[in-house]
XYZ file of C-alpha atoms in Angstrom:
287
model
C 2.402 45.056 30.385
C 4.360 43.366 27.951
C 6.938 41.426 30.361
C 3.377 40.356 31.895
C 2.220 39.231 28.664
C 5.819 37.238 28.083
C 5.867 35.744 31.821
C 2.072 34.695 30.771
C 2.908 32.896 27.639
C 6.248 30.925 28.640
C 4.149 29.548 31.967
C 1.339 27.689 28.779
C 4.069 26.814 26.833
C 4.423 23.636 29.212
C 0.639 23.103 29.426
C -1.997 22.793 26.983
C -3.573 26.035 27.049
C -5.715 25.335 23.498
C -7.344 22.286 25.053
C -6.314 20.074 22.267
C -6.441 17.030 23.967
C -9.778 17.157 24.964
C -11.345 18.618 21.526
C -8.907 16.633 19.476
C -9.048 13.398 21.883
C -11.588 11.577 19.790
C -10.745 7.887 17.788
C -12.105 9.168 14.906
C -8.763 10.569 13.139
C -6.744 7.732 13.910
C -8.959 5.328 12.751
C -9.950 6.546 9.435
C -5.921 7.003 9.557
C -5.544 3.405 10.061
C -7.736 2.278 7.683
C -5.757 4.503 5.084
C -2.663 3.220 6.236
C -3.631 -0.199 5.780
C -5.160 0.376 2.112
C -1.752 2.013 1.006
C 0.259 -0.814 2.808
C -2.024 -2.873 0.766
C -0.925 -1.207 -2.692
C 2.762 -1.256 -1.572
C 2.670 -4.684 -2.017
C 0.602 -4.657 -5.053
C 2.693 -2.487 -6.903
C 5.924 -4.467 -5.321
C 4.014 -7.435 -6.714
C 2.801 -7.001 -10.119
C 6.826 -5.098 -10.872
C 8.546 -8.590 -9.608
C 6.255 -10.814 -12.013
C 6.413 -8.711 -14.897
C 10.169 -8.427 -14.344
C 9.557 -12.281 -14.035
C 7.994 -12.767 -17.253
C 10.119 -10.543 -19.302
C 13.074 -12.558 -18.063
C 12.168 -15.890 -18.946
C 10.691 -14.400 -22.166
C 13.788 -13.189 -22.735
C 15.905 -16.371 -21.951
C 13.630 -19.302 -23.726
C 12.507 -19.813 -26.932
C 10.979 -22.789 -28.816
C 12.021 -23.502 -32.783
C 10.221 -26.355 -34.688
C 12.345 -28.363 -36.738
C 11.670 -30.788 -39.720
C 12.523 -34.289 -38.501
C 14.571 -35.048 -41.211
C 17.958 -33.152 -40.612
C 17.140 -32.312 -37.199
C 21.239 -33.818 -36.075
C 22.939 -31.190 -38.203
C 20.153 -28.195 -37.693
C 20.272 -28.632 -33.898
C 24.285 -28.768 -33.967
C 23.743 -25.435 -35.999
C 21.470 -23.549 -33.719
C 23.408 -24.914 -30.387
C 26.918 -23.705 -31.497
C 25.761 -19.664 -32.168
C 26.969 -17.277 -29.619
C 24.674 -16.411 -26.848
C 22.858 -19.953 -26.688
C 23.544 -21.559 -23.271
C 21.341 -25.359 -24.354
C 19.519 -26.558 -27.308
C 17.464 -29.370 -25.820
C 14.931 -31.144 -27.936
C 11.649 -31.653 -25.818
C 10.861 -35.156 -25.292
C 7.164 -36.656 -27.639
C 5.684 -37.826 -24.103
C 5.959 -33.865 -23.431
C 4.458 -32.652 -26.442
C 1.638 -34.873 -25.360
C 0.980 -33.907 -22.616
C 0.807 -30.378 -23.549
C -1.597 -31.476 -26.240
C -3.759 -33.427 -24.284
C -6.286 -31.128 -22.494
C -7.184 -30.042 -26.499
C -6.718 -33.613 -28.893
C -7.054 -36.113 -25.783
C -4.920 -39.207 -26.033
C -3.734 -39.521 -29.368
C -1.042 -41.587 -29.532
C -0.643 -42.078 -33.634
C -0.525 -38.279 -34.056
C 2.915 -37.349 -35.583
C 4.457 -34.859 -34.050
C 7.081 -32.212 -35.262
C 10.594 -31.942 -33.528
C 10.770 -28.682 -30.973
C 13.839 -27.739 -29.649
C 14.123 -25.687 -26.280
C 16.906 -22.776 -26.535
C 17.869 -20.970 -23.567
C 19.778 -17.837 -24.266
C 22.224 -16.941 -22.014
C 21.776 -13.416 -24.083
C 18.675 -12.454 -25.124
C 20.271 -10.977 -28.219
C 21.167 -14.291 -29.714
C 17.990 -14.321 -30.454
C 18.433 -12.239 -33.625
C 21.301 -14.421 -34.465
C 18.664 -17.859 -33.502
C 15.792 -16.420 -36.474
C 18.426 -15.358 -38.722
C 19.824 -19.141 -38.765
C 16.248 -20.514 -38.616
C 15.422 -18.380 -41.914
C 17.926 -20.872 -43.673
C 16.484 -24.131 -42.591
C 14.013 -25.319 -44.281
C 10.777 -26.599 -42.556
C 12.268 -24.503 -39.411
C 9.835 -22.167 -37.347
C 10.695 -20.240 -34.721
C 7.232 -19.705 -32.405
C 6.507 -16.204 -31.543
C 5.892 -15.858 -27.776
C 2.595 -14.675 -28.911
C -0.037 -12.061 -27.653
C -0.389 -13.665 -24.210
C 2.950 -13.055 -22.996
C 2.246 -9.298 -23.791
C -1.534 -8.995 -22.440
C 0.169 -10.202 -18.781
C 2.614 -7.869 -19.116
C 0.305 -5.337 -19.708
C -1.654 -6.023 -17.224
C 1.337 -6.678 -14.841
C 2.127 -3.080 -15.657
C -1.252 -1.537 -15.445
C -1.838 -3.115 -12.368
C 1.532 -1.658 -10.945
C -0.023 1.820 -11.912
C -3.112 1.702 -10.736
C -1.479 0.832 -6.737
C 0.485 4.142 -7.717
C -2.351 5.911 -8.658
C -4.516 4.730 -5.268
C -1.488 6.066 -3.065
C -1.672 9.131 -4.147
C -5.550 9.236 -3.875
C -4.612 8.112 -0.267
C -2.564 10.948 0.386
C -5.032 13.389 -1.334
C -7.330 12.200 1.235
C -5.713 12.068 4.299
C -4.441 15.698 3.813
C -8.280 16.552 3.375
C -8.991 14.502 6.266
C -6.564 16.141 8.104
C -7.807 20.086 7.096
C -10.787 18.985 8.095
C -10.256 18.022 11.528
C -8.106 20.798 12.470
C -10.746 23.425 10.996
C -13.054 20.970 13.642
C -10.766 21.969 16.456
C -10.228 25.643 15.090
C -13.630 26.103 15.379
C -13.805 24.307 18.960
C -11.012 26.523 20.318
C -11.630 29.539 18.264
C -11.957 31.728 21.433
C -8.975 30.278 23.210
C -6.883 30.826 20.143
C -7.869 34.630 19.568
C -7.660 35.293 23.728
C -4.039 33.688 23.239
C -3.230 35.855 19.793
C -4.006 39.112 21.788
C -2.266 38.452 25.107
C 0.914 37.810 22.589
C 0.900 34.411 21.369
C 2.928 33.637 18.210
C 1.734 32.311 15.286
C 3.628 29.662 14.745
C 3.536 28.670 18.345
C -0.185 28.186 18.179
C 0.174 26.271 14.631
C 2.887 24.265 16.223
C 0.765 22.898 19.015
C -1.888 21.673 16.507
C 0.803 20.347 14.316
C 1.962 18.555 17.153
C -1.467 16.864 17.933
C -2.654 16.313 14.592
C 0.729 14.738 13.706
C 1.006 12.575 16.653
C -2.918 11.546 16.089
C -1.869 10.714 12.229
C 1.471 8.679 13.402
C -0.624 6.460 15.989
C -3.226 5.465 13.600
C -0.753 4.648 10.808
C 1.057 2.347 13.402
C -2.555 0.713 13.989
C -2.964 0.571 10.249
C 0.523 -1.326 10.064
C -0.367 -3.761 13.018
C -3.147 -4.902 11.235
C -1.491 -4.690 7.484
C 1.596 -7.047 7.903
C 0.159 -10.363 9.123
C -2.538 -10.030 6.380
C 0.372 -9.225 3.985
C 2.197 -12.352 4.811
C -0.289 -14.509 4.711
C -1.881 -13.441 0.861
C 2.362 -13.429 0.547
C 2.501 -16.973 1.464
C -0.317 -18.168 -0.295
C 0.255 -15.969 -3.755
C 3.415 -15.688 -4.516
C 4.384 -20.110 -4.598
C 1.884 -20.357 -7.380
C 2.886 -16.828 -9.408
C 7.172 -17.234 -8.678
C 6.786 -20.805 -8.057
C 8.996 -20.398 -5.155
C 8.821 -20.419 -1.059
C 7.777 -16.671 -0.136
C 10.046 -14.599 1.725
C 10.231 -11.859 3.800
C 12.112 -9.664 1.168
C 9.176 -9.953 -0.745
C 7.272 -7.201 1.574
C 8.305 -3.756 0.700
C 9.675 -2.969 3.934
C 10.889 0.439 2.832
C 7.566 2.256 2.311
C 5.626 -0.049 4.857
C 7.830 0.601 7.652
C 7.842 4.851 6.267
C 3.978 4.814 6.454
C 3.787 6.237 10.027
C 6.604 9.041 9.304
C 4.603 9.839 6.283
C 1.233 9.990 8.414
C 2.666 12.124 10.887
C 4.205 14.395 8.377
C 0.973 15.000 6.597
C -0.581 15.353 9.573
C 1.908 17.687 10.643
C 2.343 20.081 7.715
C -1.486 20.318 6.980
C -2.430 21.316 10.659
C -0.052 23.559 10.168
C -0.817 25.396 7.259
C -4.439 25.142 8.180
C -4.092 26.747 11.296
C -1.987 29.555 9.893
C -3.961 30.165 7.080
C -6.879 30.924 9.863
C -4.639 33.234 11.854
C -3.911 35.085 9.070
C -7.268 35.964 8.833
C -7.323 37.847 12.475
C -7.004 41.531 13.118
């Protein structure tokens, strides 16, 4: 009875005695598996994003600052800030500048005096120490603080950057309760099937497997959808976004092809290991 049992099960291993592909055959699962896919794809980039232009920002925080001068003098304190170590330039900023900074707030104003600024790029960003200590001894000099804007967009930069790391993992909360919930669908569709199979000698893990199988290859197709759909729309905000926030040509290095091109092995995987579990869990719970 039991080599009838054996010669029974290794002639289904090559078929698909469960039925899965008819009660799992639906477009359901790998659509709502797309969709997914293409929201995570979506904060990928975000969080790729918003970590380049605070990295951005910090940088040319870092590497710039602006010191006011008093006119009088300003040959012998600009020699004086320009030759401490770390400075790359001292460049005074041209009047027509200044006015046309000032311009959307005083208008044209052409009699207005203005004070002498001097740009100073750092080629360390810890001559800037050395830059206020020096400044302390000039008189009429001001160094200008980079002020609370610099640090609300960094902030935000930052925040944003958690928040895409945040909805991914929502994502993958979801998708593993999608998952459960389909193969407790096709459980219940099979339920029969499976416990005729358990008693004639089936494994456990062979049944699992065959829903792993499924569900993971369901899960892998949709994220591949997902991704069709995700990387011309990606480009595209790309190529529009990032010329006016890096004020440079976008390119394709700024896509995080790591994790975008991983989002179908990570699909299948959850769709794998849930179905899995799931259906063991349930077999378990025969006599």
């Amino acid at each position: 009875m039991a080599d009838r049992n054996a010669f029974r099960m290794r002639r289904l291993r090559g078929r698909d005695p469960l039925g899965l592909r008819r009660a799992l055959a639906g477009w359901l699962l790998p659509a709502l598996v797309a969709a997914m896919a293409l929201l995570a794809a979506m904060a990928l980039t975000g969080a790729q994003g918003a970590g380049s232009l605070a990295a951005r920002w910090e940088q040319a925080a870092a590497g710039q600052i602006l010191v006011q001068l008093p006119p009088e003098g300003l040959g012998p304190a600009l020699d004086r800030l320009s030759s401490l170590p770390g400075v790359a330039s001292a460049t005074p900023v041209p009047d027509a500048r200044l006015r046309e900074f000032l311009r959307p707030w005083l208008g044209e104003v052409p009699g207005l005096p203005l004070p002498a600024m001097v740009e100073m790029r750092l080629a360390n960003p810890a001559a800037e120490t050395a830059i206020r200590a020096a400044a302390a001894d000039i008189p009429g000099a001001v160094v200008e603080e980079r002020g609370e804007a610099v640090t609300q967009a960094l902030r935000v930069a930052h925040g944003v950057r958690f928040l895409a790391w945040v909805i991914l993992a929502i994502i993958v909360l979801v998708a593993t309760a999608l998952v459960a919930v389909a193969t407790r669908a096709g459980i219940s569709a099979r339920s029969q099937t499976i416990t005729i199979l358990h008693e004639l000698g089936a494994r456990d893990s062979d049944i699992a497997g065959r829903f792993a199988r499924r569900l993971g290859w369901l899960c892998t197709l949709g994220a591949l959808g997902g991704l069709a759909i995700a990387l011309p729309a990606l480009w595209l905000l790309a190529d529009a976004a990032i010329p006016v926030a890096m004020a440079r040509p976008a390119a394709l290095t700024d896509l995080p092809w790591w994790g975008l091109l991983s989002l179908p092995l990570v699909a299948g995987t959850i769709g794998w290991i849930t179905a899995r579990l799931t259906v063991g869990a349930w077999l378990r719970r025969l006599p």
